[in-house]
PDB file of C-alpha atoms in Angstrom:
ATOM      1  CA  UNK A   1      84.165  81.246  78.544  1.00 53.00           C
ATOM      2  CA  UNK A   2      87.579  79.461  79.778  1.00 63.00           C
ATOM      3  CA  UNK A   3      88.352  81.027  83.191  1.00 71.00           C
ATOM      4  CA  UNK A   4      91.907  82.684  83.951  1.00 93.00           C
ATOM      5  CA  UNK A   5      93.802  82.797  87.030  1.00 94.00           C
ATOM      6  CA  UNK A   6      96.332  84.437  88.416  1.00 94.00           C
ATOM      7  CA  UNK A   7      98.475  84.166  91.742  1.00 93.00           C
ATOM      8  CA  UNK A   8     100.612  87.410  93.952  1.00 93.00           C
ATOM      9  CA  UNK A   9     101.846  87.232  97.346  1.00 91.00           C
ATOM     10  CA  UNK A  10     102.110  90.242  98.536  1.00 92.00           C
ATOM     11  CA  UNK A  11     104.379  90.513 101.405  1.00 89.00           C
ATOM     12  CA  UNK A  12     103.859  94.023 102.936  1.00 91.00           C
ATOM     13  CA  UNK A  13     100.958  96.645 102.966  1.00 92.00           C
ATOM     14  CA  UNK A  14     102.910  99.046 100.711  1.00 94.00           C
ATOM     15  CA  UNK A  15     103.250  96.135  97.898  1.00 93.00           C
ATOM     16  CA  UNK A  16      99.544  95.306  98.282  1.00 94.00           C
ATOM     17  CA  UNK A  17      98.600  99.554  97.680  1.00 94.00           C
ATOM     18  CA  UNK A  18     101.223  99.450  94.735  1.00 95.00           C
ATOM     19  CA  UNK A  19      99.478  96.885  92.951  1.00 95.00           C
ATOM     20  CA  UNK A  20      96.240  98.042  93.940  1.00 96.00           C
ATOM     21  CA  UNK A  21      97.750 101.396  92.215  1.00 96.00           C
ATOM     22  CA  UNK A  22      99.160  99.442  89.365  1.00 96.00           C
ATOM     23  CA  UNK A  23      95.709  98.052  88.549  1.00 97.00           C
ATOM     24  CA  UNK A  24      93.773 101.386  88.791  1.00 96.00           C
ATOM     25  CA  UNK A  25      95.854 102.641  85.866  1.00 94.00           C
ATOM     26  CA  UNK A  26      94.369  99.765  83.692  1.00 96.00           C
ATOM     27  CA  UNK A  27      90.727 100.362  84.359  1.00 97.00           C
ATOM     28  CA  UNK A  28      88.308 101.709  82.267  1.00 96.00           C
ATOM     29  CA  UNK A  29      84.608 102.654  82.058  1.00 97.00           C
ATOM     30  CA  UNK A  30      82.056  99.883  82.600  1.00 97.00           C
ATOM     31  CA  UNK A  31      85.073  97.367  84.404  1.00 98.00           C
ATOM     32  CA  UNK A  32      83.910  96.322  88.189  1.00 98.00           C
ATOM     33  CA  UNK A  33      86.133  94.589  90.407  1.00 98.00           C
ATOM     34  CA  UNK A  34      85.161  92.621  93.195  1.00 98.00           C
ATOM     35  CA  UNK A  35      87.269  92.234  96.055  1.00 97.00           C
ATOM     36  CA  UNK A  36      86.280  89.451  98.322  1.00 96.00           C
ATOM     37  CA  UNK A  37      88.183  87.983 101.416  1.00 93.00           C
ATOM     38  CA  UNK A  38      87.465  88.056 105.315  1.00 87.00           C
ATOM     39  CA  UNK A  39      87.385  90.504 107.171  1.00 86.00           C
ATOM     40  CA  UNK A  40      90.511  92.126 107.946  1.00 81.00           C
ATOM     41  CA  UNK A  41      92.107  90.738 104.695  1.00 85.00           C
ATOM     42  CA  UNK A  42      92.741  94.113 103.121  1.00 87.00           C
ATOM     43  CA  UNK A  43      89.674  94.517 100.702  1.00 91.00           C
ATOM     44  CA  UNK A  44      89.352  98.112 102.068  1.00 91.00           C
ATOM     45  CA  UNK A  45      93.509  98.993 101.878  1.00 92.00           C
ATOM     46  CA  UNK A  46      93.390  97.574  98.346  1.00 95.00           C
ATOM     47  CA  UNK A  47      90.132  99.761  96.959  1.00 95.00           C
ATOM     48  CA  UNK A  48      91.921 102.980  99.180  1.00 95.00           C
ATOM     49  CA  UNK A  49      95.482 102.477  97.567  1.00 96.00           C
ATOM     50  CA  UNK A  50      93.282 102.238  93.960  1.00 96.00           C
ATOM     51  CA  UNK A  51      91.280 105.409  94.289  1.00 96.00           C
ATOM     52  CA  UNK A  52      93.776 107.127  95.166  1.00 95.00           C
ATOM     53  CA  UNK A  53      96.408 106.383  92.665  1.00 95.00           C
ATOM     54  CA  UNK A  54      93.546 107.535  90.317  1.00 96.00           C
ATOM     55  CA  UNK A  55      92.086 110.983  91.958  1.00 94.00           C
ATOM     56  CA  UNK A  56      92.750 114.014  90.156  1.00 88.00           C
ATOM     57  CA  UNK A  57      92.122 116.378  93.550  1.00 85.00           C
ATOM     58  CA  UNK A  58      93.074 114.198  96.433  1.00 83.00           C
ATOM     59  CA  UNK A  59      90.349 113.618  98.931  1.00 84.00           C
ATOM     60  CA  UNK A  60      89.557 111.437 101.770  1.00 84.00           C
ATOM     61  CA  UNK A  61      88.536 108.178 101.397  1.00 90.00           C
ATOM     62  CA  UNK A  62      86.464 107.081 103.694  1.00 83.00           C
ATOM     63  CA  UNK A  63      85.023 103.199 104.075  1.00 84.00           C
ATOM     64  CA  UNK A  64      81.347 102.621 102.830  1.00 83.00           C
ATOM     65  CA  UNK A  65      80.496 100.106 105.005  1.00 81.00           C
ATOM     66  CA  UNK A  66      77.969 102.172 106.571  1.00 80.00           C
ATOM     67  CA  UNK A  67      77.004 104.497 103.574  1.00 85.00           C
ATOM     68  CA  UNK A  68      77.030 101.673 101.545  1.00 91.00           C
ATOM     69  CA  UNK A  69      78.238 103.353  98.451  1.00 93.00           C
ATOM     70  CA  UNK A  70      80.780 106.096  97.612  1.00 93.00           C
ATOM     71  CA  UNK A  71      81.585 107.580  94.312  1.00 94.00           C
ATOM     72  CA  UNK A  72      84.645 109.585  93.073  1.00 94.00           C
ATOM     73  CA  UNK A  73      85.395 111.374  89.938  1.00 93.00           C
ATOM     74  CA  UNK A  74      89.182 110.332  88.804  1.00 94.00           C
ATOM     75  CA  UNK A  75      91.089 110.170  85.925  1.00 93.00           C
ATOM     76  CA  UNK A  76      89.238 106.966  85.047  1.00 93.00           C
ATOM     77  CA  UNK A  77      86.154 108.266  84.697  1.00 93.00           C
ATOM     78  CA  UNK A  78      83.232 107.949  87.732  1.00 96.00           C
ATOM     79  CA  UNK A  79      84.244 105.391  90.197  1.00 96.00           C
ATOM     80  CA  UNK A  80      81.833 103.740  92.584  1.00 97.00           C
ATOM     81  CA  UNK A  81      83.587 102.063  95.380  1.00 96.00           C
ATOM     82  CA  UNK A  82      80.564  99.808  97.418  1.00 95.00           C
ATOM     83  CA  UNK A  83      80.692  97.572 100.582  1.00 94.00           C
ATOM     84  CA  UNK A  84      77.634  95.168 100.680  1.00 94.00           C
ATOM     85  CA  UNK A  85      78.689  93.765 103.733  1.00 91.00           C
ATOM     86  CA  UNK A  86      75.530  95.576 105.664  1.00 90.00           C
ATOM     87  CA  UNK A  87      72.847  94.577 102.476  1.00 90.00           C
ATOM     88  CA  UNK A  88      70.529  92.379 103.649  1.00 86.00           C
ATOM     89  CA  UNK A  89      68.505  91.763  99.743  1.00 88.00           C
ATOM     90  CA  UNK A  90      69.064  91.533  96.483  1.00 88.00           C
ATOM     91  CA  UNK A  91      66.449  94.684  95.900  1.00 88.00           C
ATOM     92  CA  UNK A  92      68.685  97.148  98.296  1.00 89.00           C
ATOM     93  CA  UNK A  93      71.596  96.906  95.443  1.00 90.00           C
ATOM     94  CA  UNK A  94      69.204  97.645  92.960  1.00 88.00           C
ATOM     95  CA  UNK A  95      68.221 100.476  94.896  1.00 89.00           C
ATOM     96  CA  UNK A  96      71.512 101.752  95.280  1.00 90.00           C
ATOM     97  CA  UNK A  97      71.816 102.054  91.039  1.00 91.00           C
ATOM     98  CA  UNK A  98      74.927 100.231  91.313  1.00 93.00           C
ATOM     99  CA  UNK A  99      73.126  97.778  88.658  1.00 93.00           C
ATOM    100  CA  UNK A 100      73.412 101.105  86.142  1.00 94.00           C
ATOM    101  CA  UNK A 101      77.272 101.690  87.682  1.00 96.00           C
ATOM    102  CA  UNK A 102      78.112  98.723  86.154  1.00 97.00           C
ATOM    103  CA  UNK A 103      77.326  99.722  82.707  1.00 96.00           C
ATOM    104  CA  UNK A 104      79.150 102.608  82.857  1.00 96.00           C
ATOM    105  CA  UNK A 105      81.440 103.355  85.405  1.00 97.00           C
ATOM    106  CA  UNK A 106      84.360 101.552  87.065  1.00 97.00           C
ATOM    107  CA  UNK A 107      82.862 100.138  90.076  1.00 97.00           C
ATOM    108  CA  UNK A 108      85.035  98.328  92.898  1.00 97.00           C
ATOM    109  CA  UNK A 109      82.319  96.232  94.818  1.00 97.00           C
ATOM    110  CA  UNK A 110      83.056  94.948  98.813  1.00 95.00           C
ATOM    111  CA  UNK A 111      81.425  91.267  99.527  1.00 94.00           C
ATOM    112  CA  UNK A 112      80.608  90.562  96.039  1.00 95.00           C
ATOM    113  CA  UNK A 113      78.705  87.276  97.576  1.00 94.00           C
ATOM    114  CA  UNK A 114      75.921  89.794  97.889  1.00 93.00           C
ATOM    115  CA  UNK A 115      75.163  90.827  94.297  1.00 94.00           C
ATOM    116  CA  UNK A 116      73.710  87.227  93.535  1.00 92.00           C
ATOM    117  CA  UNK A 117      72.064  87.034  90.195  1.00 92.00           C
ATOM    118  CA  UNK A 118      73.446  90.619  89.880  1.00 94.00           C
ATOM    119  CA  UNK A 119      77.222  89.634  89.470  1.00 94.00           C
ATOM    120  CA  UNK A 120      78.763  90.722  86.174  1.00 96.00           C
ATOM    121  CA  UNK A 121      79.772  88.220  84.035  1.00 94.00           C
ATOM    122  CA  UNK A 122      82.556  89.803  82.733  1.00 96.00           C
ATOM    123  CA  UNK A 123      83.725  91.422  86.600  1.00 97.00           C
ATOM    124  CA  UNK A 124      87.416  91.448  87.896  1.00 97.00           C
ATOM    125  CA  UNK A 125      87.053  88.743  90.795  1.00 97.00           C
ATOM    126  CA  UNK A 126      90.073  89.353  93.478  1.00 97.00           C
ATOM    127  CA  UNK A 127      90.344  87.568  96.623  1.00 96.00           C
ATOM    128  CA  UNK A 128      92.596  88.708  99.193  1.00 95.00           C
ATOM    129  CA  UNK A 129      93.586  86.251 102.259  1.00 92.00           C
ATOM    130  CA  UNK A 130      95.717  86.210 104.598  1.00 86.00           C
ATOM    131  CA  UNK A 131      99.408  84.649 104.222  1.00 80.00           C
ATOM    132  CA  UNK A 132     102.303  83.575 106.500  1.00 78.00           C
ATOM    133  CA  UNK A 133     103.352  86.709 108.042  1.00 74.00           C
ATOM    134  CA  UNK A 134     101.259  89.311 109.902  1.00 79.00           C
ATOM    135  CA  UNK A 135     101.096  92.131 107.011  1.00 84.00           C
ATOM    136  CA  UNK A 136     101.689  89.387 104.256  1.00 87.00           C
ATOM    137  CA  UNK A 137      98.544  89.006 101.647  1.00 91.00           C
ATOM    138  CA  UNK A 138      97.944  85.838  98.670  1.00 92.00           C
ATOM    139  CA  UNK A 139      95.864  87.817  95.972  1.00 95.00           C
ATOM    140  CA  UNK A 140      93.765  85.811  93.658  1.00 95.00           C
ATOM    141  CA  UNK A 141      92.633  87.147  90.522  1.00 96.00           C
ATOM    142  CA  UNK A 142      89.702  85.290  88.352  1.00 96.00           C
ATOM    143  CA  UNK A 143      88.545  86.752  85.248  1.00 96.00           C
ATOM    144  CA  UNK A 144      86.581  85.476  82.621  1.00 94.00           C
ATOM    145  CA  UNK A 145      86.084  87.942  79.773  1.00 95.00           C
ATOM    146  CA  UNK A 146      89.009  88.077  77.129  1.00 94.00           C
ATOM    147  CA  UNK A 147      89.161  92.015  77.939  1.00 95.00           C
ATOM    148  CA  UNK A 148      90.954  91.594  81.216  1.00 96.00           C
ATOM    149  CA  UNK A 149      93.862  89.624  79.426  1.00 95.00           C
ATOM    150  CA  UNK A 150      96.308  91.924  77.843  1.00 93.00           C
ATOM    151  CA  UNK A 151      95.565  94.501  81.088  1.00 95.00           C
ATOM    152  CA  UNK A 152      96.487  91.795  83.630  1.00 94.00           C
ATOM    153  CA  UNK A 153      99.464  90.390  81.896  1.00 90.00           C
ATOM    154  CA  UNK A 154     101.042  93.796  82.021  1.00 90.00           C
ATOM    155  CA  UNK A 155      99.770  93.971  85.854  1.00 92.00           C
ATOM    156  CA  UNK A 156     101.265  90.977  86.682  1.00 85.00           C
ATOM    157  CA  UNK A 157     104.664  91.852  85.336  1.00 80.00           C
TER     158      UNK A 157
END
């Protein structure tokens, strides 16, 4: 599969949550996004602006870096948002069942380095790093399956 790319700056923390927003309303069942960058680089404001612009009943949304995994029911089905940042093997994902998330819910996943072998092919990669200015983000978006296509066109617009 040809590998796509695609380039945002994002020049304030509200434009990085509306696109965050503007991609939640795309996803479906089964799709699992990866959002990789440093720390600091807005991984966690980017999966919070997401869930949120998909919860039916609004709730808090708290950061899993120390539960590891939380899940939400939205209007786009089960979501499992994950930071792996803490996982120290391979086995502890699998332990987690976000393996079986993959398959059928839409799963954003924190330091995606950690999956290893476990990476889905056909995963939503986004980096996030840090630009010029202070609040200012570059957003990368890699994607190799034809089914993110149409969906990121029209996010990218």
């Amino acid at each position: 599969m040809t590998a796509r790319t695609l380039h945002l700056d994002l020049l304030t923390p509200d434009e990085t949550a509306e696109r965050a927003a503007a991609l939640g309303e795309r996803l479906k069942p089964a799709d699992v996004v990866l959002l990789s960058g440093g720390v600091g680089a807005g991984k966690t404001h980017f999966a919070r602006a997401l869930i949120r612009s998909v919860q039916e009943v609004p709730e808090d949304i708290p950061s899993p870096t120390f539960t590891l995994v939380q899940t939400y029911e939205t209007s786009r089905g089960t979501l499992w948002h994950s930071d792996l940042y803490r996982i120290g093997s391979v086995s502890e994902i699998e332990e987690l069942g976000l393996v079986e998330a993959f398959s059928e819910a839409v799963c954003l996943v924190e330091w995606p380095d950690r999956l290893g072998d476990l990476r889905p092919e056909d995963a939503l990669e986004i980096e996030l790093r840090s630009a010029t200015g202070e609040d200012e983000r570059h957003l990368t978006a890699r994607w190799q399956d034809p089914k993110w296509d149409d969906r990121l066109r029209a996010w990218a617009a």
